[in-house]
Short mmCIF file of C-alpha atoms and ligand atoms in Angstrom, two decimals:
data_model
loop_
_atom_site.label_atom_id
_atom_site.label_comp_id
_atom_site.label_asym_id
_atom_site.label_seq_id
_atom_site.Cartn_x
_atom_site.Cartn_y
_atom_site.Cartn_z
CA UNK A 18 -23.77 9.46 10.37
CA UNK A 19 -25.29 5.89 9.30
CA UNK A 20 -26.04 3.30 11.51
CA UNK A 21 -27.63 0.33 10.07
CA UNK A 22 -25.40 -2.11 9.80
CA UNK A 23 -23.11 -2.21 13.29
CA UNK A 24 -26.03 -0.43 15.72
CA UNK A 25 -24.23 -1.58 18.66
CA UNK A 26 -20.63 0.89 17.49
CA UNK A 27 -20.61 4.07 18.75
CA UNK A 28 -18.18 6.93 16.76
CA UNK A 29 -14.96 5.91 17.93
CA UNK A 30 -13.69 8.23 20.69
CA UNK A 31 -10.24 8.26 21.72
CA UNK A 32 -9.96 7.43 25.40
CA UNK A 33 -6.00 7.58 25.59
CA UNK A 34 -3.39 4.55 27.13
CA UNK A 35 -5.49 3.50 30.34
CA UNK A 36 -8.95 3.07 28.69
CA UNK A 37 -10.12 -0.35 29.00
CA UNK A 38 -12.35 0.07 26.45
CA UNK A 39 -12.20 -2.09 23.08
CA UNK A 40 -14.22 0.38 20.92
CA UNK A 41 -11.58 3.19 21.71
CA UNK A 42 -8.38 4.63 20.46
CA UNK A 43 -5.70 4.01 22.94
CA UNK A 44 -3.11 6.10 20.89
CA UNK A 45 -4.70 7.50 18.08
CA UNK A 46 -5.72 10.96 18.19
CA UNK A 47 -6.71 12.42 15.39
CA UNK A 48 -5.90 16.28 16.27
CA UNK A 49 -3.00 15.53 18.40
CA UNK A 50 -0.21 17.44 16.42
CA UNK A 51 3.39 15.87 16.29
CA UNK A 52 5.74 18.24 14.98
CA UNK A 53 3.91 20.06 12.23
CA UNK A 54 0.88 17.96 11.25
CA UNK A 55 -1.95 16.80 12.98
CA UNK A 56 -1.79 12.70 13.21
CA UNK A 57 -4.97 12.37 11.24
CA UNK A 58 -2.54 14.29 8.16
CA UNK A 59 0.56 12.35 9.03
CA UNK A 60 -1.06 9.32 8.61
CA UNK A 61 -3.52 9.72 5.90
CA UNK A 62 -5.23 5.94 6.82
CA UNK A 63 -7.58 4.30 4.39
CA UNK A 64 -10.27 1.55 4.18
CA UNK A 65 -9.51 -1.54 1.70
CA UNK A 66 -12.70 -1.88 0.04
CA UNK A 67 -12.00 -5.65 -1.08
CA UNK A 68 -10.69 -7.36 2.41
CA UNK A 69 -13.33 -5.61 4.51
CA UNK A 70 -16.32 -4.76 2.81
CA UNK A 71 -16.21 -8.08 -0.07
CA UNK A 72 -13.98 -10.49 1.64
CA UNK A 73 -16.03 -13.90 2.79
CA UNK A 74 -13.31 -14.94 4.81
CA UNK A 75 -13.23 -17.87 2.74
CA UNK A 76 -9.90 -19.61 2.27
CA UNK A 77 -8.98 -22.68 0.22
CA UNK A 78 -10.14 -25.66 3.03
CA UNK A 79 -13.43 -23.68 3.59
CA UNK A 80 -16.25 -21.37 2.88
CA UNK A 81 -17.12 -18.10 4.11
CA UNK A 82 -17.66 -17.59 7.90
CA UNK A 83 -17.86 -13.38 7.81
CA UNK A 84 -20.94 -12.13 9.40
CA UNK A 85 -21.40 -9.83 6.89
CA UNK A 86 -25.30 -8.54 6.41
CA UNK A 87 -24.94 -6.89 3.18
CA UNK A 88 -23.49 -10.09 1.74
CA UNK A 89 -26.72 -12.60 1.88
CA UNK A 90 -28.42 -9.87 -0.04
CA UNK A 91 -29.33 -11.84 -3.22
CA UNK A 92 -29.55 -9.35 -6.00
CA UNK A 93 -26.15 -8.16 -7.07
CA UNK A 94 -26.84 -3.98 -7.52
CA UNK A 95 -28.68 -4.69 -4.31
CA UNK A 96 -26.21 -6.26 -2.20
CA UNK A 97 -23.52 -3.64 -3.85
CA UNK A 98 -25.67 -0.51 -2.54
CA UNK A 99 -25.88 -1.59 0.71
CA UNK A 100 -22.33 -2.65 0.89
CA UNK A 101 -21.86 0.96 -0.47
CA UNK A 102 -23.69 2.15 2.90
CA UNK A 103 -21.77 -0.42 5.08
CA UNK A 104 -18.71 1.34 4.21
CA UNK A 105 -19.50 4.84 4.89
CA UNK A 106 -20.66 3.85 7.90
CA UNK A 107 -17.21 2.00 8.79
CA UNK A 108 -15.65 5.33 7.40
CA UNK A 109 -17.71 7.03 9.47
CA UNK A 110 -17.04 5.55 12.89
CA UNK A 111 -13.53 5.25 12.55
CA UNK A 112 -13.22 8.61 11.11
CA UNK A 113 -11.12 7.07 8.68
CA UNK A 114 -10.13 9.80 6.02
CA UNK A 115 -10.14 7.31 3.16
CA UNK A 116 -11.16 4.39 1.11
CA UNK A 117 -9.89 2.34 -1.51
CA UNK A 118 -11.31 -0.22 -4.10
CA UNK A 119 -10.90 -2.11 -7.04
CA UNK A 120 -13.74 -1.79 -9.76
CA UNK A 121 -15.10 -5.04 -9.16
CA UNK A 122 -14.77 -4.69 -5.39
CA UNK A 123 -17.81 -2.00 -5.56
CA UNK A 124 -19.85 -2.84 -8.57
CA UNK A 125 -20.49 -6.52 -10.31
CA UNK A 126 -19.91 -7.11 -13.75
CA UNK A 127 -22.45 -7.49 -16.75
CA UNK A 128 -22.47 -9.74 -19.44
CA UNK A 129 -20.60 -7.29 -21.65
CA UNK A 130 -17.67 -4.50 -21.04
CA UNK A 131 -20.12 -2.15 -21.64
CA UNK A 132 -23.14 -3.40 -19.22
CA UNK A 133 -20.26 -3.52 -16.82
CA UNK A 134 -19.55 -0.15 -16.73
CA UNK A 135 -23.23 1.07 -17.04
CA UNK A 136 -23.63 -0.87 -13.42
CA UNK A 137 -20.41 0.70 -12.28
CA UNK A 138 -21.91 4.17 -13.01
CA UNK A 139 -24.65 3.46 -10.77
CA UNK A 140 -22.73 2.64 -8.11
CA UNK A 141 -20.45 5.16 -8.45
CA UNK A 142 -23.91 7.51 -8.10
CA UNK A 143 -24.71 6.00 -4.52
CA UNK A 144 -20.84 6.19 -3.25
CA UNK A 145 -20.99 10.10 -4.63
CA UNK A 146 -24.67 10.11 -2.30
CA UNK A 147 -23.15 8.72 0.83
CA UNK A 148 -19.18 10.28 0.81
CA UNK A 149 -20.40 13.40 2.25
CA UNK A 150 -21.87 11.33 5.18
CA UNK A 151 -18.16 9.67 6.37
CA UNK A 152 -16.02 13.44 4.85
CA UNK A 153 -13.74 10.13 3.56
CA UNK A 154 -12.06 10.71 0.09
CA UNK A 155 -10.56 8.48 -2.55
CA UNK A 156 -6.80 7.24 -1.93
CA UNK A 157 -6.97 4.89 -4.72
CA UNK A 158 -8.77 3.56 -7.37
CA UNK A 159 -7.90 0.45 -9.18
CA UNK A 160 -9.17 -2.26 -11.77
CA UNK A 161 -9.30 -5.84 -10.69
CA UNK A 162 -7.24 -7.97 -13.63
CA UNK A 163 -6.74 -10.73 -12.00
CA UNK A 164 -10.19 -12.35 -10.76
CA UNK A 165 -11.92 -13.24 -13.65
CA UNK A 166 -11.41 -16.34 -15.79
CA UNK A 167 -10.40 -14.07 -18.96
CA UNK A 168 -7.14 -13.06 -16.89
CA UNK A 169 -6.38 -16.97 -16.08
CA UNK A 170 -2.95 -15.25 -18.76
CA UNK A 171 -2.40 -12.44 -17.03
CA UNK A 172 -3.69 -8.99 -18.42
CA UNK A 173 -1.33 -6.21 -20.04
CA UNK A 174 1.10 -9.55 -20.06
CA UNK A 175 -1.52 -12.37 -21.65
CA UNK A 176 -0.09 -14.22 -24.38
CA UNK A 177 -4.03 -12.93 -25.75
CA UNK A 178 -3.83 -10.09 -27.61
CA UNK A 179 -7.98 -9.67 -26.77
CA UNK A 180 -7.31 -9.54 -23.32
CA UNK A 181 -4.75 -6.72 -23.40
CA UNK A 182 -7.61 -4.83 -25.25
CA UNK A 183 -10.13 -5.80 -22.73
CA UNK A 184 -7.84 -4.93 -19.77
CA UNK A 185 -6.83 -1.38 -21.49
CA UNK A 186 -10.47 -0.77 -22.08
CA UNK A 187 -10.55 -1.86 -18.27
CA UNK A 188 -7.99 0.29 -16.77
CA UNK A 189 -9.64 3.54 -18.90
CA UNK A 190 -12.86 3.28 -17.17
CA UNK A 191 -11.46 2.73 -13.90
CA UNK A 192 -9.15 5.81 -14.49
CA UNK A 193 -11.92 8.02 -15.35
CA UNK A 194 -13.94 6.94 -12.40
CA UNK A 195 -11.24 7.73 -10.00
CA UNK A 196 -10.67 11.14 -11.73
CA UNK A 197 -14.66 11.60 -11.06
CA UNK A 198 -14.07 11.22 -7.37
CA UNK A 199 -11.43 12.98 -7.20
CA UNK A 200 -9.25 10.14 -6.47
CA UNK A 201 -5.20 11.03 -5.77
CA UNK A 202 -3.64 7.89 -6.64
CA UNK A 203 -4.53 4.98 -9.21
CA UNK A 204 -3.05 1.47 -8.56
CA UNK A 205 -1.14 -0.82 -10.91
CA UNK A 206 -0.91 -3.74 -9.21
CA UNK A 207 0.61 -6.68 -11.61
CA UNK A 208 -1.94 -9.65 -9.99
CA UNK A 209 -1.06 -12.29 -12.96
CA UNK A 210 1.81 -10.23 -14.38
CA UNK A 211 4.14 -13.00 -14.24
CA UNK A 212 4.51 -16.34 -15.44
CA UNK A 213 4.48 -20.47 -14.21
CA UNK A 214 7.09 -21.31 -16.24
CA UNK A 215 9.29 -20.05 -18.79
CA UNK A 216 8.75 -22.98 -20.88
CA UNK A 217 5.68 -21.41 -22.51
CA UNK A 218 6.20 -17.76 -22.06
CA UNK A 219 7.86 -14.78 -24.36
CA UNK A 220 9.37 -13.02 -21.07
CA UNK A 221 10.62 -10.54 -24.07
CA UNK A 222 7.09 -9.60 -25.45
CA UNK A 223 5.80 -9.41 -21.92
CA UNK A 224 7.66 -6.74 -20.34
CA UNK A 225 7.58 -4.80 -23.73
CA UNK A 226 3.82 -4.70 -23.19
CA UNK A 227 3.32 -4.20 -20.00
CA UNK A 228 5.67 -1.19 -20.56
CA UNK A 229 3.59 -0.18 -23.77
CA UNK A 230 -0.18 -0.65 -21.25
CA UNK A 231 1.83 1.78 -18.75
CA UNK A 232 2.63 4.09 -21.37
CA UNK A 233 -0.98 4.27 -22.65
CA UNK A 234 -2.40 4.49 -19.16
CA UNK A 235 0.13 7.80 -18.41
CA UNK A 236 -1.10 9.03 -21.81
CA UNK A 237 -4.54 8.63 -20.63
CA UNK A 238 -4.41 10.19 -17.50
CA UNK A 239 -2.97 13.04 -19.21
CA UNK A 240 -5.45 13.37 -21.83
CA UNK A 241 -8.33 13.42 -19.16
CA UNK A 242 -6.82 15.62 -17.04
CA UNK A 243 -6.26 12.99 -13.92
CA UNK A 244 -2.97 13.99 -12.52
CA UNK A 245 -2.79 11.93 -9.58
CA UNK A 246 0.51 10.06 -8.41
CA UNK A 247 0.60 6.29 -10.71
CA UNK A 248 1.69 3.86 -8.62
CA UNK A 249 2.99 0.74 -9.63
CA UNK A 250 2.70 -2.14 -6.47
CA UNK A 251 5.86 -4.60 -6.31
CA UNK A 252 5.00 -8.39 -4.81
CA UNK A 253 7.15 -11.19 -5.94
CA UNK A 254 4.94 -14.15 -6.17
CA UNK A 255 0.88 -15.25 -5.66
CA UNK A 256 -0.46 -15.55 -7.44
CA UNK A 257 1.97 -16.48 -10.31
CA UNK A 258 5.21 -18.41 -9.52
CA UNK A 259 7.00 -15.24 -10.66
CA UNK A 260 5.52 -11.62 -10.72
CA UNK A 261 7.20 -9.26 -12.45
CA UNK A 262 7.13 -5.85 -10.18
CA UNK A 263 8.96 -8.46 -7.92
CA UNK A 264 10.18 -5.49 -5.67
CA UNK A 265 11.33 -2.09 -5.37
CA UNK A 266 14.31 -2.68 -7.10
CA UNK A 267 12.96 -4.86 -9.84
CA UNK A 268 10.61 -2.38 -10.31
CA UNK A 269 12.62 0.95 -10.50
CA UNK A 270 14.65 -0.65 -12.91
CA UNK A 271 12.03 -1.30 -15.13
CA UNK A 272 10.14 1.99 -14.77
CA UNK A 273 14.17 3.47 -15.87
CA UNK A 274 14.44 0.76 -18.19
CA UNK A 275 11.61 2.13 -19.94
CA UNK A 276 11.39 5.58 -19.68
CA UNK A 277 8.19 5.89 -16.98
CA UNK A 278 9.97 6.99 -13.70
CA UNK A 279 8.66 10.25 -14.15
CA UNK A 280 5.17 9.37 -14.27
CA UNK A 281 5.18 6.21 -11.95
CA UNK A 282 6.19 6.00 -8.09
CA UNK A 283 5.52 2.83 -5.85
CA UNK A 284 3.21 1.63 -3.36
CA UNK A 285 4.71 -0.71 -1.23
CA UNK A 286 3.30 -3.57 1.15
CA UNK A 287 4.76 -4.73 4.35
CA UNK A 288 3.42 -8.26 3.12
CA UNK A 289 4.56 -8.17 0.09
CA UNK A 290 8.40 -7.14 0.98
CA UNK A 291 8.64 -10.13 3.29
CA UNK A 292 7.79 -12.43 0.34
CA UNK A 293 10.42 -10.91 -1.48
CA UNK A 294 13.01 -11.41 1.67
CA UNK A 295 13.25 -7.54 2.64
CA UNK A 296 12.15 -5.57 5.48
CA UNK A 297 9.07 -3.20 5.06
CA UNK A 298 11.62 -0.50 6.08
CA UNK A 299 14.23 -1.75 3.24
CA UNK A 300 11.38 -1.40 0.29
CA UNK A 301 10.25 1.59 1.71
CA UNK A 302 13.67 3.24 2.43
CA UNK A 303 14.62 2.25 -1.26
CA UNK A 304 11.52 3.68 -2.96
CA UNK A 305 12.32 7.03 -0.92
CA UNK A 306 16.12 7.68 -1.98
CA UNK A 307 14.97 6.95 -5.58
CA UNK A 308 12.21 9.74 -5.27
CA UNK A 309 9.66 7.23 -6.06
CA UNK A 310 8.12 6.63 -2.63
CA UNK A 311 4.46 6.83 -3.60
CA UNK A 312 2.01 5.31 -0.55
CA UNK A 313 1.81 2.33 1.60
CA UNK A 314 -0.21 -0.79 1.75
CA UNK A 315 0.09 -0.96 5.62
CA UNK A 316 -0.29 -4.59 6.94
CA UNK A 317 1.53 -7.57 8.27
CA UNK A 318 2.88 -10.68 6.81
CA UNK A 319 3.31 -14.14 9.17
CA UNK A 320 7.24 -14.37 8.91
CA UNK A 321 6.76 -18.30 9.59
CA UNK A 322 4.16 -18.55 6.66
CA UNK A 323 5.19 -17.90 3.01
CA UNK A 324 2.28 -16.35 1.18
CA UNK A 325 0.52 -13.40 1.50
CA UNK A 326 -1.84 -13.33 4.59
CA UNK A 327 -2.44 -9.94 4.94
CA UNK A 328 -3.27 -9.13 8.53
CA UNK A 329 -3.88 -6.44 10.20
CA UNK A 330 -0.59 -4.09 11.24
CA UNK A 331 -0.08 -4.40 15.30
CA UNK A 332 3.69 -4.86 15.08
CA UNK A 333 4.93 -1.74 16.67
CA UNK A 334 8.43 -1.62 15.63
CA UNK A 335 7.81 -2.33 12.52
CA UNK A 336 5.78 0.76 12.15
CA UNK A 337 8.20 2.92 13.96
CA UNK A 338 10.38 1.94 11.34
CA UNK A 339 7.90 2.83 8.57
CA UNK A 340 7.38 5.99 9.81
CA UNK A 341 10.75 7.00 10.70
CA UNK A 342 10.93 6.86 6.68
CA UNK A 343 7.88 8.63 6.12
CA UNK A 344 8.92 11.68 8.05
CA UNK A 345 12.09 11.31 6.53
CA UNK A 346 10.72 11.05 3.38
CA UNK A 347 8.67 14.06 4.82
CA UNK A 348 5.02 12.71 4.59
CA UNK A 349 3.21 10.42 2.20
CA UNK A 350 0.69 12.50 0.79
CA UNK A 351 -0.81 12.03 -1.52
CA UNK A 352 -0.12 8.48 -0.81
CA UNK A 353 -1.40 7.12 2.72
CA UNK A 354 -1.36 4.59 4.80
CA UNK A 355 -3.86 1.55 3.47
CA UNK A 356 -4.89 -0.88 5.29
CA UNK A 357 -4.67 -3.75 2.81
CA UNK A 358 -5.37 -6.46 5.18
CA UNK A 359 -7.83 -8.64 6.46
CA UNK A 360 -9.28 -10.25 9.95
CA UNK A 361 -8.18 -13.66 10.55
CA UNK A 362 -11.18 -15.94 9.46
CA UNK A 363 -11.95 -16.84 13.09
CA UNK A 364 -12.39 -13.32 13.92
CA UNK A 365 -15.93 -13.67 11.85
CA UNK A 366 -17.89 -11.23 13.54
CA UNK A 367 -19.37 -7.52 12.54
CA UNK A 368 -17.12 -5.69 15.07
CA UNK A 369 -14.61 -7.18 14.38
CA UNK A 370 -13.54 -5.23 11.62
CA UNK A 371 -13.93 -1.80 14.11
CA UNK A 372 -11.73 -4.10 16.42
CA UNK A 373 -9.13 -4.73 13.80
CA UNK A 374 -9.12 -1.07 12.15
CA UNK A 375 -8.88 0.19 15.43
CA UNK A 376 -5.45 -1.91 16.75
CA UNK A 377 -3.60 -1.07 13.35
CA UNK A 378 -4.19 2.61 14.09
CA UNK A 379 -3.41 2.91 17.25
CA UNK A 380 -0.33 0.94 16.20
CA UNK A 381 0.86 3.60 13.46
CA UNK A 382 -0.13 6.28 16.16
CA UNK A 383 2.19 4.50 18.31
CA UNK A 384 4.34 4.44 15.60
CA UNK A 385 4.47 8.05 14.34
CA UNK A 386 5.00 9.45 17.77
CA UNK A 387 8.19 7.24 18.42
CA UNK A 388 9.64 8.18 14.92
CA UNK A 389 9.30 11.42 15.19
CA UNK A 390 10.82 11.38 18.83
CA UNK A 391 14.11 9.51 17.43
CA UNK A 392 14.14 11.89 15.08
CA UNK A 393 13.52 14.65 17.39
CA UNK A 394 16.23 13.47 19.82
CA UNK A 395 18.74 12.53 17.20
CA UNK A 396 20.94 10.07 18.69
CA UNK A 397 20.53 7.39 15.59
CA UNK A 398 21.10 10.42 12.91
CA UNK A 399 23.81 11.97 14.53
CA UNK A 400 25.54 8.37 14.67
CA UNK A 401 24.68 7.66 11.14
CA UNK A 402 26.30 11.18 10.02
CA UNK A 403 29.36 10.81 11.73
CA UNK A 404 29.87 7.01 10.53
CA UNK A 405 30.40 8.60 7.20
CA UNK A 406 32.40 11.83 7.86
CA UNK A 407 35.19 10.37 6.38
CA UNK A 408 33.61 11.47 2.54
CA UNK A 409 33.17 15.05 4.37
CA UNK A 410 36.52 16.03 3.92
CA UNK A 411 39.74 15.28 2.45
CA UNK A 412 40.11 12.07 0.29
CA UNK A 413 36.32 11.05 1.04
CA UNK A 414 35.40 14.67 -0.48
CA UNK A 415 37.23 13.89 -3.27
CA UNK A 416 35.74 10.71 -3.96
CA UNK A 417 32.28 12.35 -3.71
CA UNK A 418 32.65 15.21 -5.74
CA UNK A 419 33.96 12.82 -8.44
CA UNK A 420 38.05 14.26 -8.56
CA UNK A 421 39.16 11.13 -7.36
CA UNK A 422 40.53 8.04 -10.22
CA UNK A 423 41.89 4.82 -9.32
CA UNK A 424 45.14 6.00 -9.95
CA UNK A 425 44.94 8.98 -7.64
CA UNK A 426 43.47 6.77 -4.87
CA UNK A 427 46.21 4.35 -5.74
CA UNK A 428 48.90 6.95 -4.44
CA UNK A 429 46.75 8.10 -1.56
CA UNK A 430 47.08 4.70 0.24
CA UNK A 431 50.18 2.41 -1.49
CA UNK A 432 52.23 3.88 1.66
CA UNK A 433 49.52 4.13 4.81
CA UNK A 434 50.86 0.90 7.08
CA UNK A 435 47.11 0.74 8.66
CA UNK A 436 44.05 1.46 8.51
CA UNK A 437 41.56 2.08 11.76
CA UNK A 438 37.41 1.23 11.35
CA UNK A 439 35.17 2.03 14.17
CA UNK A 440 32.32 -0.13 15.57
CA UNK A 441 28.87 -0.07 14.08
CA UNK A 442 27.54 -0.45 17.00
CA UNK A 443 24.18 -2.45 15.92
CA UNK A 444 23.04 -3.59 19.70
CA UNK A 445 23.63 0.09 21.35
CA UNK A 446 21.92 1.38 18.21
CA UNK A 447 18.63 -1.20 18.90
CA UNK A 448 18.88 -0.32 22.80
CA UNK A 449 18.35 3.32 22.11
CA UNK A 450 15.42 2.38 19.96
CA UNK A 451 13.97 0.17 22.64
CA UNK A 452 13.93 3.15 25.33
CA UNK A 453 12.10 5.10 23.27
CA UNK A 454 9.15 2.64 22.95
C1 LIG B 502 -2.66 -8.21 -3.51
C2 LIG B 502 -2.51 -6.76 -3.55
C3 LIG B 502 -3.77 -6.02 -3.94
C4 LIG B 502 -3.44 -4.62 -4.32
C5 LIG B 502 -4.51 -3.94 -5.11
O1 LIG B 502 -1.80 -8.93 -3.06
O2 LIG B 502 -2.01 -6.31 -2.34
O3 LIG B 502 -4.69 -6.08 -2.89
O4 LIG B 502 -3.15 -3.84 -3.21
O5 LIG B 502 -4.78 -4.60 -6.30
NI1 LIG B 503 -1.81 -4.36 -1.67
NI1 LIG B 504 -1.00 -8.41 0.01
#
């Protein structure tokens, strides 16, 4: 295992509830099963290259504070190698099972397309060199559209018809290095796919293109052979006033709208669905009825603040919630559970990020093992059932199976005097919850 950059952290053991140690898992146990699957293959958690191997911690009233070693390196290929080695050796400790990362998260660019890619080749050399070290896999690759100036438009949406080349060209590379490492998702997430103001944008021509980039990028994958879940990544605003994949809805409508629902599912963000005014569990429980439930950016939006701050899960009932889906939706694989999220800037120091990783898995632990005990005990699902087992029989069967018209529904009930409801019982419902945490 490396240790070079955080000598002072052990491997992470688990220690169970009582330890008192920081550098522990309190609730995550990797081999523990619950019900069929170990936790490590319920869970599926993976490293965001970009908030915890690149970020600075650098926010708009200030500059960097993250002691970071790998980061005053100087020389570009240099500080990407040993940022390369940082994150195995995060992998490593945590026994995290995977990693994600956007092209420009691992590799720096050149002064042309192609000197870009010869650099990202190299890297991609020293990642293949150190994966064996961590046994961590790809989740997700991804291209980063958004960062430089040339995107300042958007990408597959600029009003530039250069820049949709330069983005497709973009997006093929990044495709065929995630097929290299065996990658089982790739990542469409629409970072300036959106507009400021209608006044100066063809909302029309947009959407038509990004549905004709998404159509190349599924021929693509199929002409190289990468058959890995697409996943398209809904978020409403931030950085434009308007993003298109707004949410889970927006977004399965325009994957119908345009014939890609059966190449493209969703990865949805807890962050992300609170910007858009919906529950984690809503976006998540919406993706899953559709069949388009894909994998999880799992972290935790302020609910008093209204952008994207992108912290570190710890809110247990929201991931009870999450998972209750996810065992409902009966696992995530090949998606997982990604830690898109970051340490708040004060939290500045090296172990910080073992610190951080280590709360948000015990919290998912935590988590799992109370969603699949509600599920087990099934006090919510039996309620649930029998709220609707008026469609079960009779004129609720007959609306179902599609033999009932207005008219015949009309006759059914122009004579009933009354009719009875029963309580939905919302505060019992949350009690039962509670004694299971
Ligand atoms: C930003 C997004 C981004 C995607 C990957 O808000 O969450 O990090 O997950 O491009
Ligand atoms: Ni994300
Ligand atoms: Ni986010």
């Amino acid at each position: 295992m490396l240790n070079e950059f955080f000598t002072d952290v052990p491997k992470i053991p688990f220690e169970g509830k009582g330890s008192d140690n920081p550098l522990a898992f309190k609730f995550y146990d990797p081999d523990k099963k619950i019900g069929d699957k170990t936790m490590k293959e319920h869970l599926r958690f993976s490293l965001a290259y970009w908030h915890t191997l690149t970020g600075t911690g650098a926010d708009p009233f200030g500059v960097g504070v993250n002691e970071r070693p790998w980061l005053s390196i100087s020389d570009p290929m240099e500080q990407a190698k040993a940022r390369m080695r940082a994150t195995f050796e995060i992998l490593g400790k945590l026994d995290l099972p995977f990693f994600c990362f956007h092209d420009r998260d691992i590799a720096p660019e050149g002064q042309t397309l192609r000197e870009t890619n010869k650099q990202l080749d190299e890297i991609i050399k020293v990642l293949k060199e150190y994966k064996s070290e961590a046994n961590a896999e790809l989740l997700w690759g991804t291209a980063c559209l958004f960062t430089n100036p040339r995107f300042v438009h958007g990408a597959a949406t600029s009003p530039n018809a250069e820049v949709f080349a330069y983005a497709a060209a973009q997006v093929k590379k990044a495709m065929e290095v995630t097929k290299e490492l065996g990658g089982a998702n790739y990542v469409f997430w629409g970072g300036r796919e959106g507009y400021d103001t209608l006044l100066n944008t063809n909302m029309k021509l947009e959407l038509d293109n990004m549905a004709r980039f998404l159509h190349m990028a599924a021929d693509y994958a199929k002409k190289i052979g990468f058959d890995g879940q697409l996943l398209i990544e809904p978020k409403p605003k931030e950085p434009t006033t308007h993003q298109y994949d707004y949410d889970v809805a927006n977004v399965i409508a325009f994957l119908r709208g345009y014939n890609l629902d059966d190449r493209f599912r969703i990865n949805i963000e807890q962050n992300h669905a609170i910007l858009a005014g919906h529950t984690f569990q809503h976006e998540v429980r919406l993706a899953r009825i559709n069949g388009l439930l894909g994998s999880l950016d799992a972290n935790q939006g302020d609910y008093l603040i209204g952008w994207d701050t992108d912290q570190m899960p710890t809110n247990i009932y929201e991931a009870v919630m999450v998972m209750y889906e996810v065992l409902k939706n009966g696992g995530i694989a090949p998606g997982g559970l990604n830690f898109d999220a970051k340490l708040r800037r004060a939290s500045f120091k090296p172990d910080d990020i073992f610190l951080g990783h280590i709360a948000s898995m015990d919290t998912f632990a935590r988590g799992l093992e109370i969603a699949h005990a509600m599920i087990e005990d099934g006090t919510i699902d039996t309620f649930v059932t029998n709220r609707y087992a008026s469609y079960d029989s009779g004129i609720g069967a007959e609306i179902v199976s599609g033999k009932a018209d207005f008219a015949s529904l009309e006759s059914y009930i122009i004579d009933k005097p009354e009719i009875s409801n029963e309580s939905g019982r919302r505060e019992w419902l949350e009690s039962v919850i509670n004694q299971f945490i």
